[in-house]
């Protein structure tokens, strides 16, 4: 059976939301920064087994200064959330726990994956140390640039979504 699931990608400006989707959907990357305006919707089918697949509808929302400013209309019918921060910019994860509370309030009871992106810019040990000190829990450290762990992260979310009703 194929299930269609809406996934929204959230996180501060420039953390790599658009790049992660691009890497996952078309296996490409660009260093040029193009601000997302409005909302970009792309789709990718993830095969989970011979019978089961998830058609993931990825909603790349334009950046807002605060999470509260995200238009509720964009979030209607959301099945899953990916929250991205940039491991090379502490300002994007300093208030992670508070940010995640806001997300959980806006999109209650949905699977949520937390991704620390731009892994290629730092030493893994250093990153882990900093995140631990800041009490940051995450599901994956990725690089949209090299592709490191990108496929795995989206695949894991697909499994979570498939287990939902
Ligand atoms: P968004 O605002 O969250 O959608 O961020 P973008 O995907 O537009 O990326 C912002 C900038 O960071 C762009 O210049 C990207 O090329 C760069 N970028 C995104 N992901 C990575 C990554 O994994 N590694 C590196 N080195 N740069 C990245
Ligand atoms: Mg973007």
PDB file of C-alpha atoms and ligand atoms in Angstrom:
ATOM      1  CA  UNK A   1       0.000   0.000   0.000  1.00  0.00           C
ATOM      2  CA  UNK A   2       1.169   3.542  -0.680  1.00  0.00           C
ATOM      3  CA  UNK A   3       0.372   6.189   1.872  1.00  0.00           C
ATOM      4  CA  UNK A   4       0.635   9.887   1.151  1.00  0.00           C
ATOM      5  CA  UNK A   5       2.139  11.930   4.000  1.00  0.00           C
ATOM      6  CA  UNK A   6       2.695  15.645   4.362  1.00  0.00           C
ATOM      7  CA  UNK A   7       5.984  16.613   5.982  1.00  0.00           C
ATOM      8  CA  UNK A   8       6.945  20.180   6.858  1.00  0.00           C
ATOM      9  CA  UNK A   9      10.574  21.240   7.233  1.00  0.00           C
ATOM     10  CA  UNK A  10      11.145  23.888   9.894  1.00  0.00           C
ATOM     11  CA  UNK A  11      14.172  25.694  11.307  1.00  0.00           C
ATOM     12  CA  UNK A  12      15.890  29.075  11.312  1.00  0.00           C
ATOM     13  CA  UNK A  13      17.076  30.965   8.210  1.00  0.00           C
ATOM     14  CA  UNK A  14      19.865  29.352   6.259  1.00  0.00           C
ATOM     15  CA  UNK A  15      20.199  26.115   8.228  1.00  0.00           C
ATOM     16  CA  UNK A  16      19.855  24.063   5.044  1.00  0.00           C
ATOM     17  CA  UNK A  17      16.166  23.139   4.837  1.00  0.00           C
ATOM     18  CA  UNK A  18      15.933  23.702   1.088  1.00  0.00           C
ATOM     19  CA  UNK A  19      19.323  22.055   0.537  1.00  0.00           C
ATOM     20  CA  UNK A  20      18.352  18.925   2.471  1.00  0.00           C
ATOM     21  CA  UNK A  21      15.192  18.515   0.416  1.00  0.00           C
ATOM     22  CA  UNK A  22      17.148  19.099  -2.782  1.00  0.00           C
ATOM     23  CA  UNK A  23      19.757  16.531  -1.781  1.00  0.00           C
ATOM     24  CA  UNK A  24      17.111  14.007  -0.850  1.00  0.00           C
ATOM     25  CA  UNK A  25      14.809  14.508  -3.840  1.00  0.00           C
ATOM     26  CA  UNK A  26      17.284  15.139  -6.668  1.00  0.00           C
ATOM     27  CA  UNK A  27      20.678  14.302  -5.140  1.00  0.00           C
ATOM     28  CA  UNK A  28      22.044  17.772  -5.875  1.00  0.00           C
ATOM     29  CA  UNK A  29      23.608  20.597  -3.916  1.00  0.00           C
ATOM     30  CA  UNK A  30      24.407  24.248  -4.578  1.00  0.00           C
ATOM     31  CA  UNK A  31      26.486  26.704  -2.563  1.00  0.00           C
ATOM     32  CA  UNK A  32      24.426  29.627  -3.818  1.00  0.00           C
ATOM     33  CA  UNK A  33      21.960  30.869  -1.284  1.00  0.00           C
ATOM     34  CA  UNK A  34      18.459  31.390  -2.590  1.00  0.00           C
ATOM     35  CA  UNK A  35      15.917  32.431  -0.018  1.00  0.00           C
ATOM     36  CA  UNK A  36      12.739  30.392  -0.117  1.00  0.00           C
ATOM     37  CA  UNK A  37       9.743  32.570  -0.899  1.00  0.00           C
ATOM     38  CA  UNK A  38       6.268  31.309  -0.146  1.00  0.00           C
ATOM     39  CA  UNK A  39       6.203  27.552  -0.026  1.00  0.00           C
ATOM     40  CA  UNK A  40       7.849  24.959  -2.258  1.00  0.00           C
ATOM     41  CA  UNK A  41       6.261  21.560  -2.413  1.00  0.00           C
ATOM     42  CA  UNK A  42       8.058  18.504  -3.727  1.00  0.00           C
ATOM     43  CA  UNK A  43       7.260  14.847  -3.622  1.00  0.00           C
ATOM     44  CA  UNK A  44       9.347  11.731  -3.276  1.00  0.00           C
ATOM     45  CA  UNK A  45       8.261   8.122  -2.981  1.00  0.00           C
ATOM     46  CA  UNK A  46      10.143   6.064  -0.415  1.00  0.00           C
ATOM     47  CA  UNK A  47       9.938   2.305  -0.776  1.00  0.00           C
ATOM     48  CA  UNK A  48       9.795   0.596   2.608  1.00  0.00           C
ATOM     49  CA  UNK A  49       9.150  -2.972   1.468  1.00  0.00           C
ATOM     50  CA  UNK A  50       7.736  -4.846  -1.516  1.00  0.00           C
ATOM     51  CA  UNK A  51       4.245  -3.794  -0.481  1.00  0.00           C
ATOM     52  CA  UNK A  52       4.662  -0.555   1.426  1.00  0.00           C
ATOM     53  CA  UNK A  53       5.757   2.857   0.296  1.00  0.00           C
ATOM     54  CA  UNK A  54       5.344   6.405   1.483  1.00  0.00           C
ATOM     55  CA  UNK A  55       4.705   9.229  -0.908  1.00  0.00           C
ATOM     56  CA  UNK A  56       6.319  12.042   1.032  1.00  0.00           C
ATOM     57  CA  UNK A  57       4.991  15.488   0.225  1.00  0.00           C
ATOM     58  CA  UNK A  58       7.688  17.857   1.442  1.00  0.00           C
ATOM     59  CA  UNK A  59       6.677  21.395   2.377  1.00  0.00           C
ATOM     60  CA  UNK A  60       9.583  23.819   2.370  1.00  0.00           C
ATOM     61  CA  UNK A  61       8.245  26.945   4.079  1.00  0.00           C
ATOM     62  CA  UNK A  62       9.719  30.403   3.717  1.00  0.00           C
ATOM     63  CA  UNK A  63      11.661  31.605   6.715  1.00  0.00           C
ATOM     64  CA  UNK A  64       9.940  33.606   9.424  1.00  0.00           C
ATOM     65  CA  UNK A  65      11.660  35.464  12.244  1.00  0.00           C
ATOM     66  CA  UNK A  66       9.889  33.337  14.807  1.00  0.00           C
ATOM     67  CA  UNK A  67       8.160  29.982  14.671  1.00  0.00           C
ATOM     68  CA  UNK A  68       4.969  31.573  15.936  1.00  0.00           C
ATOM     69  CA  UNK A  69       4.763  33.549  12.696  1.00  0.00           C
ATOM     70  CA  UNK A  70       4.389  30.445  10.551  1.00  0.00           C
ATOM     71  CA  UNK A  71       0.980  30.541   8.981  1.00  0.00           C
ATOM     72  CA  UNK A  72      -1.283  27.910  10.450  1.00  0.00           C
ATOM     73  CA  UNK A  73      -2.787  27.362   7.002  1.00  0.00           C
ATOM     74  CA  UNK A  74       0.556  25.924   5.859  1.00  0.00           C
ATOM     75  CA  UNK A  75       0.516  23.424   8.684  1.00  0.00           C
ATOM     76  CA  UNK A  76      -2.958  22.000   8.138  1.00  0.00           C
ATOM     77  CA  UNK A  77      -2.950  18.258   7.615  1.00  0.00           C
ATOM     78  CA  UNK A  78       0.715  17.826   8.548  1.00  0.00           C
ATOM     79  CA  UNK A  79       1.705  14.231   9.299  1.00  0.00           C
ATOM     80  CA  UNK A  80       5.340  14.702  10.218  1.00  0.00           C
ATOM     81  CA  UNK A  81       7.884  17.399  10.979  1.00  0.00           C
ATOM     82  CA  UNK A  82      11.591  17.785  10.394  1.00  0.00           C
ATOM     83  CA  UNK A  83      13.273  20.465  12.503  1.00  0.00           C
ATOM     84  CA  UNK A  84      16.683  21.490  11.203  1.00  0.00           C
ATOM     85  CA  UNK A  85      19.439  23.423  12.943  1.00  0.00           C
ATOM     86  CA  UNK A  86      22.926  24.389  11.742  1.00  0.00           C
ATOM     87  CA  UNK A  87      25.656  22.830  13.881  1.00  0.00           C
ATOM     88  CA  UNK A  88      28.083  25.586  12.859  1.00  0.00           C
ATOM     89  CA  UNK A  89      25.801  28.387  14.128  1.00  0.00           C
ATOM     90  CA  UNK A  90      24.838  28.116  17.821  1.00  0.00           C
ATOM     91  CA  UNK A  91      22.141  30.771  17.373  1.00  0.00           C
ATOM     92  CA  UNK A  92      20.158  28.166  15.422  1.00  0.00           C
ATOM     93  CA  UNK A  93      20.145  25.636  18.274  1.00  0.00           C
ATOM     94  CA  UNK A  94      20.570  27.726  21.436  1.00  0.00           C
ATOM     95  CA  UNK A  95      16.839  27.695  22.077  1.00  0.00           C
ATOM     96  CA  UNK A  96      16.136  24.328  20.525  1.00  0.00           C
ATOM     97  CA  UNK A  97      14.085  22.926  23.375  1.00  0.00           C
ATOM     98  CA  UNK A  98      11.895  26.008  23.455  1.00  0.00           C
ATOM     99  CA  UNK A  99      11.573  25.910  19.650  1.00  0.00           C
ATOM    100  CA  UNK A 100      10.508  22.280  19.779  1.00  0.00           C
ATOM    101  CA  UNK A 101       7.863  23.105  22.374  1.00  0.00           C
ATOM    102  CA  UNK A 102       6.394  25.693  20.032  1.00  0.00           C
ATOM    103  CA  UNK A 103       6.445  23.178  17.178  1.00  0.00           C
ATOM    104  CA  UNK A 104       4.726  20.565  19.330  1.00  0.00           C
ATOM    105  CA  UNK A 105       2.058  23.088  20.222  1.00  0.00           C
ATOM    106  CA  UNK A 106       1.432  24.067  16.618  1.00  0.00           C
ATOM    107  CA  UNK A 107       1.629  20.516  15.288  1.00  0.00           C
ATOM    108  CA  UNK A 108       0.615  18.220  18.159  1.00  0.00           C
ATOM    109  CA  UNK A 109       1.227  14.506  18.300  1.00  0.00           C
ATOM    110  CA  UNK A 110       3.103  14.065  15.069  1.00  0.00           C
ATOM    111  CA  UNK A 111       6.417  12.325  14.525  1.00  0.00           C
ATOM    112  CA  UNK A 112       9.228  14.858  14.701  1.00  0.00           C
ATOM    113  CA  UNK A 113      12.798  14.394  13.546  1.00  0.00           C
ATOM    114  CA  UNK A 114      15.535  16.768  14.706  1.00  0.00           C
ATOM    115  CA  UNK A 115      18.464  17.217  12.347  1.00  0.00           C
ATOM    116  CA  UNK A 116      21.739  19.032  12.951  1.00  0.00           C
ATOM    117  CA  UNK A 117      22.930  19.938   9.435  1.00  0.00           C
ATOM    118  CA  UNK A 118      26.257  21.086   7.891  1.00  0.00           C
ATOM    119  CA  UNK A 119      28.193  18.246   9.478  1.00  0.00           C
ATOM    120  CA  UNK A 120      30.880  18.732   6.817  1.00  0.00           C
ATOM    121  CA  UNK A 121      31.880  22.064   8.377  1.00  0.00           C
ATOM    122  CA  UNK A 122      32.961  20.671  11.746  1.00  0.00           C
ATOM    123  CA  UNK A 123      34.711  17.799  13.463  1.00  0.00           C
ATOM    124  CA  UNK A 124      32.200  15.245  14.656  1.00  0.00           C
ATOM    125  CA  UNK A 125      33.693  14.966  18.156  1.00  0.00           C
ATOM    126  CA  UNK A 126      33.645  18.722  18.614  1.00  0.00           C
ATOM    127  CA  UNK A 127      30.036  18.941  17.491  1.00  0.00           C
ATOM    128  CA  UNK A 128      28.903  16.184  19.807  1.00  0.00           C
ATOM    129  CA  UNK A 129      30.658  17.865  22.713  1.00  0.00           C
ATOM    130  CA  UNK A 130      29.033  21.242  22.042  1.00  0.00           C
ATOM    131  CA  UNK A 131      25.582  19.741  21.620  1.00  0.00           C
ATOM    132  CA  UNK A 132      25.947  17.717  24.789  1.00  0.00           C
ATOM    133  CA  UNK A 133      27.007  20.803  26.740  1.00  0.00           C
ATOM    134  CA  UNK A 134      23.972  22.664  25.457  1.00  0.00           C
ATOM    135  CA  UNK A 135      21.672  19.765  26.334  1.00  0.00           C
ATOM    136  CA  UNK A 136      20.628  19.359  22.720  1.00  0.00           C
ATOM    137  CA  UNK A 137      19.173  16.063  21.610  1.00  0.00           C
ATOM    138  CA  UNK A 138      18.917  15.294  17.955  1.00  0.00           C
ATOM    139  CA  UNK A 139      18.147  12.322  15.729  1.00  0.00           C
ATOM    140  CA  UNK A 140      20.672  12.875  12.964  1.00  0.00           C
ATOM    141  CA  UNK A 141      23.703  14.926  12.049  1.00  0.00           C
ATOM    142  CA  UNK A 142      23.623  15.440   8.299  1.00  0.00           C
ATOM    143  CA  UNK A 143      25.337  17.233   5.464  1.00  0.00           C
ATOM    144  CA  UNK A 144      23.242  18.340   2.537  1.00  0.00           C
ATOM    145  CA  UNK A 145      26.559  19.157   0.857  1.00  0.00           C
ATOM    146  CA  UNK A 146      28.095  15.667   0.966  1.00  0.00           C
ATOM    147  CA  UNK A 147      24.812  13.801   1.378  1.00  0.00           C
ATOM    148  CA  UNK A 148      25.962  12.267   4.649  1.00  0.00           C
ATOM    149  CA  UNK A 149      22.999  10.680   6.530  1.00  0.00           C
ATOM    150  CA  UNK A 150      20.378  12.557   4.509  1.00  0.00           C
ATOM    151  CA  UNK A 151      18.761   9.479   2.973  1.00  0.00           C
ATOM    152  CA  UNK A 152      18.786   7.702   6.354  1.00  0.00           C
ATOM    153  CA  UNK A 153      17.055  10.572   8.121  1.00  0.00           C
ATOM    154  CA  UNK A 154      14.186  10.831   5.629  1.00  0.00           C
ATOM    155  CA  UNK A 155      13.884   7.057   5.511  1.00  0.00           C
ATOM    156  CA  UNK A 156      13.531   6.883   9.287  1.00  0.00           C
ATOM    157  CA  UNK A 157      10.779   9.457   9.214  1.00  0.00           C
ATOM    158  CA  UNK A 158       9.017   7.433   6.501  1.00  0.00           C
ATOM    159  CA  UNK A 159       9.071   4.395   8.803  1.00  0.00           C
ATOM    160  CA  UNK A 160       7.578   6.443  11.639  1.00  0.00           C
ATOM    161  CA  UNK A 161       4.882   7.795   9.308  1.00  0.00           C
ATOM    162  CA  UNK A 162       4.065   4.344   7.985  1.00  0.00           C
ATOM    163  CA  UNK A 163       3.400   3.138  11.530  1.00  0.00           C
ATOM    164  CA  UNK A 164       0.851   5.904  12.022  1.00  0.00           C
ATOM    165  CA  UNK A 165      -2.774   5.294  11.155  1.00  0.00           C
TER     166      UNK A 165
HETATM  167  P1  LIG B   1      17.323  27.315   4.288  1.00  0.00           P
HETATM  168  O1  LIG B   1      17.190  28.798   4.440  1.00  0.00           O
HETATM  169  O2  LIG B   1      17.169  26.616   5.606  1.00  0.00           O
HETATM  170  O3  LIG B   1      16.442  26.732   3.234  1.00  0.00           O
HETATM  171  O4  LIG B   1      18.848  27.022   3.872  1.00  0.00           O
HETATM  172  P2  LIG B   1      19.450  26.679   2.424  1.00  0.00           P
HETATM  173  O5  LIG B   1      19.177  25.263   2.073  1.00  0.00           O
HETATM  174  O6  LIG B   1      19.036  27.700   1.456  1.00  0.00           O
HETATM  175  O7  LIG B   1      21.018  26.783   2.740  1.00  0.00           O
HETATM  176  C1  LIG B   1      21.594  27.967   3.226  1.00  0.00           C
HETATM  177  C2  LIG B   1      23.065  28.017   2.837  1.00  0.00           C
HETATM  178  O8  LIG B   1      23.775  26.977   3.502  1.00  0.00           O
HETATM  179  C3  LIG B   1      23.296  27.807   1.339  1.00  0.00           C
HETATM  180  O9  LIG B   1      24.372  28.629   0.944  1.00  0.00           O
HETATM  181  C4  LIG B   1      23.704  26.350   1.232  1.00  0.00           C
HETATM  182  O10 LIG B   1      24.543  26.110   0.146  1.00  0.00           O
HETATM  183  C5  LIG B   1      24.418  26.132   2.565  1.00  0.00           C
HETATM  184  N1  LIG B   1      24.278  24.743   3.055  1.00  0.00           N
HETATM  185  C6  LIG B   1      23.137  24.036   3.213  1.00  0.00           C
HETATM  186  N2  LIG B   1      23.395  22.808   3.699  1.00  0.00           N
HETATM  187  C7  LIG B   1      24.738  22.727   3.850  1.00  0.00           C
HETATM  188  C8  LIG B   1      25.628  21.698   4.319  1.00  0.00           C
HETATM  189  O11 LIG B   1      25.249  20.583   4.705  1.00  0.00           O
HETATM  190  N3  LIG B   1      26.962  22.011   4.347  1.00  0.00           N
HETATM  191  C9  LIG B   1      27.439  23.221   3.936  1.00  0.00           C
HETATM  192  N4  LIG B   1      28.752  23.404   3.993  1.00  0.00           N
HETATM  193  N5  LIG B   1      26.635  24.211   3.503  1.00  0.00           N
HETATM  194  C10 LIG B   1      25.299  23.959   3.448  1.00  0.00           C
HETATM  195 MG1  LIG B   2      14.968  27.651   2.076  1.00  0.00          MG
END
